[in-house]
mmCIF file of C-alpha atoms in Angstrom:
data_model
loop_
_atom_site.group_PDB
_atom_site.id
_atom_site.type_symbol
_atom_site.label_atom_id
_atom_site.label_comp_id
_atom_site.label_asym_id
_atom_site.label_seq_id
_atom_site.Cartn_x
_atom_site.Cartn_y
_atom_site.Cartn_z
ATOM 1 C CA ASP A 1 -17.078 70.488 4.903
ATOM 2 C CA SER A 2 -13.654 72.173 2.957
ATOM 3 C CA GLY A 3 -15.444 72.338 0.037
ATOM 4 C CA VAL A 4 -12.637 70.788 -1.951
ATOM 5 C CA THR A 5 -13.779 67.537 -4.245
ATOM 6 C CA GLN A 6 -11.746 64.713 -4.740
ATOM 7 C CA THR A 7 -12.816 61.471 -6.793
ATOM 8 C CA PRO A 8 -12.517 58.777 -6.760
ATOM 9 C CA LYS A 9 -12.163 58.077 -2.850
ATOM 10 C CA HIS A 10 -10.687 54.866 -3.474
ATOM 11 C CA LEU A 11 -8.741 53.178 -6.327
ATOM 12 C CA ILE A 12 -7.189 49.562 -6.580
ATOM 13 C CA THR A 13 -5.044 48.899 -9.474
ATOM 14 C CA ALA A 14 -2.230 46.639 -10.536
ATOM 15 C CA THR A 15 1.605 47.654 -10.914
ATOM 16 C CA GLY A 16 2.614 49.419 -14.010
ATOM 17 C CA GLN A 17 -1.168 50.540 -14.506
ATOM 18 C CA ARG A 18 -1.922 54.585 -14.757
ATOM 19 C CA VAL A 19 -4.454 56.369 -12.946
ATOM 20 C CA THR A 20 -5.928 59.581 -12.875
ATOM 21 C CA LEU A 21 -7.184 61.412 -9.861
ATOM 22 C CA ARG A 22 -9.371 64.244 -10.133
ATOM 23 C CA CYS A 23 -9.571 67.156 -7.627
ATOM 24 C CA SER A 24 -12.187 70.167 -8.085
ATOM 25 C CA PRO A 25 -11.140 73.190 -5.800
ATOM 26 C CA ARG A 26 -13.127 74.925 -3.374
ATOM 27 C CA SER A 27 -15.410 77.598 -4.978
ATOM 28 C CA GLY A 28 -13.225 81.046 -5.925
ATOM 29 C CA ASP A 29 -9.913 79.133 -5.050
ATOM 30 C CA LEU A 30 -7.503 79.853 -8.131
ATOM 31 C CA SER A 31 -4.450 77.639 -6.574
ATOM 32 C CA VAL A 32 -4.297 73.779 -6.390
ATOM 33 C CA TYR A 33 -1.845 71.830 -4.480
ATOM 34 C CA TRP A 34 -1.704 67.825 -4.304
ATOM 35 C CA TYR A 35 0.434 66.215 -1.361
ATOM 36 C CA GLN A 36 0.930 62.238 -0.858
ATOM 37 C CA GLN A 37 0.618 61.061 2.372
ATOM 38 C CA SER A 38 2.385 57.443 3.081
ATOM 39 C CA LEU A 39 3.179 55.724 6.690
ATOM 40 C CA ASP A 40 6.825 56.218 6.069
ATOM 41 C CA GLN A 41 7.072 59.603 4.232
ATOM 42 C CA GLY A 42 4.270 61.680 5.833
ATOM 43 C CA LEU A 43 2.824 64.034 3.946
ATOM 44 C CA GLN A 44 4.977 65.290 1.430
ATOM 45 C CA PHE A 45 3.976 67.967 -0.738
ATOM 46 C CA LEU A 46 4.002 67.335 -4.858
ATOM 47 C CA ILE A 47 2.915 69.975 -7.183
ATOM 48 C CA GLN A 48 1.003 73.464 -7.089
ATOM 49 C CA TYR A 49 -0.783 75.317 -9.933
ATOM 50 C CA TYR A 50 -1.920 78.698 -10.143
ATOM 51 C CA ASN A 51 -4.568 79.472 -12.006
ATOM 52 C CA GLY A 52 -3.685 77.351 -14.882
ATOM 53 C CA GLU A 53 0.057 77.020 -14.812
ATOM 54 C CA GLU A 54 2.364 75.013 -12.652
ATOM 55 C CA ARG A 55 4.099 77.597 -9.747
ATOM 56 C CA ALA A 56 6.227 75.241 -7.451
ATOM 57 C CA LYS A 57 7.232 71.453 -7.875
ATOM 58 C CA GLY A 58 8.170 69.404 -4.918
ATOM 59 C CA ASN A 59 8.994 65.227 -4.579
ATOM 60 C CA ILE A 60 7.195 64.585 -7.944
ATOM 61 C CA LEU A 61 8.571 61.887 -9.268
ATOM 62 C CA GLU A 62 9.002 61.861 -13.031
ATOM 63 C CA ARG A 63 6.155 58.802 -13.736
ATOM 64 C CA PHE A 64 3.453 61.525 -12.143
ATOM 65 C CA SER A 65 2.298 64.370 -13.802
ATOM 66 C CA ALA A 66 -0.623 66.802 -13.104
ATOM 67 C CA GLN A 67 -2.169 69.776 -14.642
ATOM 68 C CA GLN A 68 -4.720 72.495 -14.100
ATOM 69 C CA PHE A 69 -7.558 73.243 -16.377
ATOM 70 C CA PRO A 70 -9.404 76.497 -17.378
ATOM 71 C CA ASP A 71 -12.242 75.773 -15.234
ATOM 72 C CA LEU A 72 -9.756 75.054 -12.776
ATOM 73 C CA HIS A 73 -10.116 71.616 -11.518
ATOM 74 C CA SER A 74 -6.983 69.436 -11.221
ATOM 75 C CA GLU A 75 -5.957 66.029 -12.364
ATOM 76 C CA LEU A 76 -2.930 64.301 -11.200
ATOM 77 C CA ASN A 77 -1.488 61.474 -13.326
ATOM 78 C CA LEU A 78 0.447 58.567 -11.810
ATOM 79 C CA SER A 79 1.826 56.045 -14.737
ATOM 80 C CA SER A 80 3.698 53.161 -14.469
ATOM 81 C CA LEU A 81 2.548 52.354 -10.558
ATOM 82 C CA GLU A 82 4.744 50.518 -8.167
ATOM 83 C CA LEU A 83 3.845 49.146 -5.070
ATOM 84 C CA GLY A 84 5.423 51.488 -3.309
ATOM 85 C CA ASP A 85 2.854 54.045 -4.927
ATOM 86 C CA SER A 86 0.307 53.276 -2.560
ATOM 87 C CA ALA A 87 -0.764 56.093 -0.325
ATOM 88 C CA LEU A 88 -3.108 58.901 0.045
ATOM 89 C CA TYR A 89 -3.622 61.793 -2.044
ATOM 90 C CA PHE A 90 -4.703 64.939 -0.808
ATOM 91 C CA CYS A 91 -5.404 67.652 -3.134
ATOM 92 C CA ALA A 92 -6.398 71.232 -1.082
ATOM 93 C CA SER A 93 -6.806 74.331 -2.400
ATOM 94 C CA SER A 94 -6.363 78.416 -1.404
ATOM 95 C CA VAL A 95 -7.594 81.977 -3.043
ATOM 96 C CA ASP A 96 -4.338 82.843 -3.796
ATOM 97 C CA ALA A 97 -1.178 81.026 -3.526
ATOM 98 C CA THR A 98 -0.090 81.970 0.306
ATOM 99 C CA GLY A 99 -0.619 77.931 1.738
ATOM 100 C CA ASP A 100 -4.179 78.977 3.815
ATOM 101 C CA SER A 101 -4.976 76.132 1.935
ATOM 102 C CA ARG A 102 -8.279 73.456 2.689
ATOM 103 C CA PHE A 103 -7.537 70.044 2.076
ATOM 104 C CA GLY A 104 -10.624 67.446 0.497
ATOM 105 C CA SER A 105 -10.447 63.950 2.273
ATOM 106 C CA GLY A 106 -8.044 62.430 -0.025
ATOM 107 C CA THR A 107 -7.896 59.407 -2.478
ATOM 108 C CA ARG A 108 -6.841 56.346 -1.285
ATOM 109 C CA LEU A 109 -4.462 54.055 -3.702
ATOM 110 C CA THR A 110 -2.975 50.527 -3.268
ATOM 111 C CA VAL A 111 -0.958 49.179 -5.719
ATOM 112 C CA VAL A 112 -1.426 45.389 -5.514
ATOM 113 C CA ALA B 1 15.536 74.865 3.133
ATOM 114 C CA GLN B 2 12.389 74.875 5.025
ATOM 115 C CA SER B 3 11.606 72.072 7.536
ATOM 116 C CA VAL B 4 9.789 71.451 10.607
ATOM 117 C CA THR B 5 10.089 68.876 13.722
ATOM 118 C CA GLN B 6 7.321 68.068 16.065
ATOM 119 C CA LEU B 7 9.136 66.864 19.510
ATOM 120 C CA GLY B 8 6.411 63.395 19.756
ATOM 121 C CA SER B 9 5.367 61.335 17.553
ATOM 122 C CA HIS B 10 2.590 60.332 20.343
ATOM 123 C CA VAL B 11 1.005 62.430 23.083
ATOM 124 C CA SER B 12 -1.525 61.226 25.754
ATOM 125 C CA VAL B 13 -3.550 62.927 28.456
ATOM 126 C CA SER B 14 -5.899 62.986 30.768
ATOM 127 C CA GLU B 15 -9.437 64.267 29.819
ATOM 128 C CA GLY B 16 -9.670 67.614 31.064
ATOM 129 C CA ALA B 17 -5.834 68.248 31.362
ATOM 130 C CA LEU B 18 -3.580 70.673 29.390
ATOM 131 C CA VAL B 19 -2.982 69.470 25.700
ATOM 132 C CA LEU B 20 0.920 70.609 24.859
ATOM 133 C CA LEU B 21 2.020 69.769 21.048
ATOM 134 C CA ARG B 22 5.736 70.984 20.308
ATOM 135 C CA CYS B 23 6.643 72.474 16.669
ATOM 136 C CA ASN B 24 9.898 73.740 15.781
ATOM 137 C CA TYR B 25 10.534 74.866 12.610
ATOM 138 C CA SER B 26 13.686 76.619 10.556
ATOM 139 C CA SER B 27 13.164 78.922 7.745
ATOM 140 C CA SER B 28 15.265 81.314 5.620
ATOM 141 C CA VAL B 29 12.359 83.996 5.066
ATOM 142 C CA PRO B 30 9.639 85.319 7.771
ATOM 143 C CA PRO B 31 7.628 81.455 7.586
ATOM 144 C CA TYR B 32 3.849 81.403 7.822
ATOM 145 C CA LEU B 33 2.687 78.423 10.054
ATOM 146 C CA PHE B 34 -0.049 76.309 10.348
ATOM 147 C CA TRP B 35 -1.605 73.835 12.399
ATOM 148 C CA TYR B 36 -4.124 70.857 10.943
ATOM 149 C CA VAL B 37 -5.590 68.223 12.140
ATOM 150 C CA GLN B 38 -6.716 65.251 10.576
ATOM 151 C CA TYR B 39 -9.510 62.749 11.981
ATOM 152 C CA PRO B 40 -8.940 59.392 11.237
ATOM 153 C CA ASN B 41 -10.100 58.209 7.476
ATOM 154 C CA GLN B 42 -10.252 62.085 6.960
ATOM 155 C CA GLY B 43 -8.924 65.045 4.883
ATOM 156 C CA LEU B 44 -6.770 68.123 6.975
ATOM 157 C CA GLN B 45 -8.460 70.594 8.647
ATOM 158 C CA LEU B 46 -7.081 74.039 9.453
ATOM 159 C CA LEU B 47 -7.144 74.865 13.069
ATOM 160 C CA LEU B 48 -4.935 78.072 13.050
ATOM 161 C CA LYS B 49 -2.383 80.006 11.200
ATOM 162 C CA TYR B 50 0.317 82.410 11.716
ATOM 163 C CA THR B 51 1.136 85.178 8.843
ATOM 164 C CA THR B 52 2.106 88.396 10.302
ATOM 165 C CA GLY B 53 0.930 90.210 13.291
ATOM 166 C CA ALA B 54 0.069 88.951 16.732
ATOM 167 C CA THR B 55 2.053 86.353 17.900
ATOM 168 C CA LEU B 56 -0.412 84.513 20.020
ATOM 169 C CA VAL B 57 -3.191 82.645 17.562
ATOM 170 C CA LYS B 58 -6.361 81.501 18.247
ATOM 171 C CA GLY B 59 -7.946 78.828 16.219
ATOM 172 C CA ILE B 60 -10.929 76.483 16.645
ATOM 173 C CA ASN B 61 -12.515 74.230 19.120
ATOM 174 C CA GLY B 62 -10.466 76.342 22.082
ATOM 175 C CA PHE B 63 -6.676 75.390 20.636
ATOM 176 C CA GLU B 64 -4.170 78.577 20.587
ATOM 177 C CA ALA B 65 -0.440 78.600 19.221
ATOM 178 C CA GLU B 66 2.251 80.993 20.010
ATOM 179 C CA PHE B 67 5.153 82.467 17.593
ATOM 180 C CA LYS B 68 8.134 82.475 19.353
ATOM 181 C CA LYS B 69 10.857 83.705 16.405
ATOM 182 C CA SER B 70 13.793 83.923 18.894
ATOM 183 C CA GLU B 71 12.841 79.977 19.912
ATOM 184 C CA THR B 72 11.465 79.284 16.486
ATOM 185 C CA SER B 73 8.768 77.770 18.207
ATOM 186 C CA PHE B 74 5.092 77.297 17.648
ATOM 187 C CA HIS B 75 3.782 74.739 19.718
ATOM 188 C CA LEU B 76 0.465 74.269 20.324
ATOM 189 C CA THR B 77 -1.766 74.348 23.242
ATOM 190 C CA LYS B 78 -5.576 73.990 24.551
ATOM 191 C CA PRO B 79 -6.112 74.619 28.222
ATOM 192 C CA SER B 80 -8.399 71.317 28.751
ATOM 193 C CA ALA B 81 -8.245 67.974 26.336
ATOM 194 C CA HIS B 82 -11.695 66.706 25.080
ATOM 195 C CA MET B 83 -12.392 63.003 23.929
ATOM 196 C CA SER B 84 -12.631 64.623 20.848
ATOM 197 C CA ASP B 85 -9.695 65.629 20.352
ATOM 198 C CA ALA B 86 -8.040 62.668 20.084
ATOM 199 C CA ALA B 87 -6.479 62.891 16.167
ATOM 200 C CA GLU B 88 -3.149 63.708 14.791
ATOM 201 C CA TYR B 89 -1.949 67.135 14.443
ATOM 202 C CA PHE B 90 0.525 67.943 12.002
ATOM 203 C CA CYS B 91 2.364 71.513 12.409
ATOM 204 C CA ALA B 92 3.568 72.949 8.845
ATOM 205 C CA VAL B 93 5.425 75.725 7.611
ATOM 206 C CA SER B 94 5.149 77.614 3.987
ATOM 207 C CA LYS B 95 7.159 80.765 2.466
ATOM 208 C CA GLY B 96 4.539 82.516 1.587
ATOM 209 C CA GLY B 97 4.427 84.815 -0.673
ATOM 210 C CA SER B 98 4.134 83.247 -4.378
ATOM 211 C CA GLN B 99 4.238 79.520 -3.101
ATOM 212 C CA GLY B 100 2.030 78.941 -0.695
ATOM 213 C CA ASN B 101 3.315 74.743 -0.437
ATOM 214 C CA LEU B 102 3.294 73.384 3.179
ATOM 215 C CA ILE B 103 5.835 71.275 4.776
ATOM 216 C CA PHE B 104 4.776 69.451 7.135
ATOM 217 C CA GLY B 105 6.033 68.178 10.347
ATOM 218 C CA LYS B 106 5.927 64.155 10.659
ATOM 219 C CA GLY B 107 2.559 64.773 12.899
ATOM 220 C CA THR B 108 1.377 63.945 16.563
ATOM 221 C CA LYS B 109 -1.275 61.558 18.125
ATOM 222 C CA LEU B 110 -3.087 63.030 20.704
ATOM 223 C CA SER B 111 -4.806 60.432 22.960
ATOM 224 C CA VAL B 112 -7.339 61.440 25.454
ATOM 225 C CA LYS B 113 -7.689 59.325 28.281
ATOM 226 C CA PRO B 114 -11.494 59.162 30.301
#
């Protein structure tokens, strides 16, 4: 058990809709990362937060946004969903910002 | 920009045989290097990491990897494969410092034959 909790585990929604994925980092971890895993793109870094502040941005679409709250949990918001957004979305956390990350079990998003 | 290349999307070995999964990286700064394993329908589990110091790194489940700067490589090995090692393995690099996001290779699926 990595200590990183992601909810929900599965999500099925229609094109054009908006969803929110939630992540609770491992106790004591200040940094949260979001990744997307798809068959064609592989594992891609989306965004990093450290102690409530955005630290780094990767290949995150403008339709996607994230935030980290004072209790350190994070949410990834995906809007105007398209079929191509179907993927596994992972959250990871680390104590500091150096990347020794522990991963959650992911949220599988299916857009129909 | 950093990147990771994993040679071989599929590797098949017999139980008891040597496992060798190849990873080459490019980085403009001294890299932090990682190997993760993903079992079906699960998240990624950290096998081992290299940040600084000893270039031969030992991880969980009998795996180890050696950082070779001159070859820009970080190959993963295990002397004797078990059936339970069948999974997908990802090599990753980060800059370290204040940006710890990981750049992943495309993964290598390891099959273990009885």
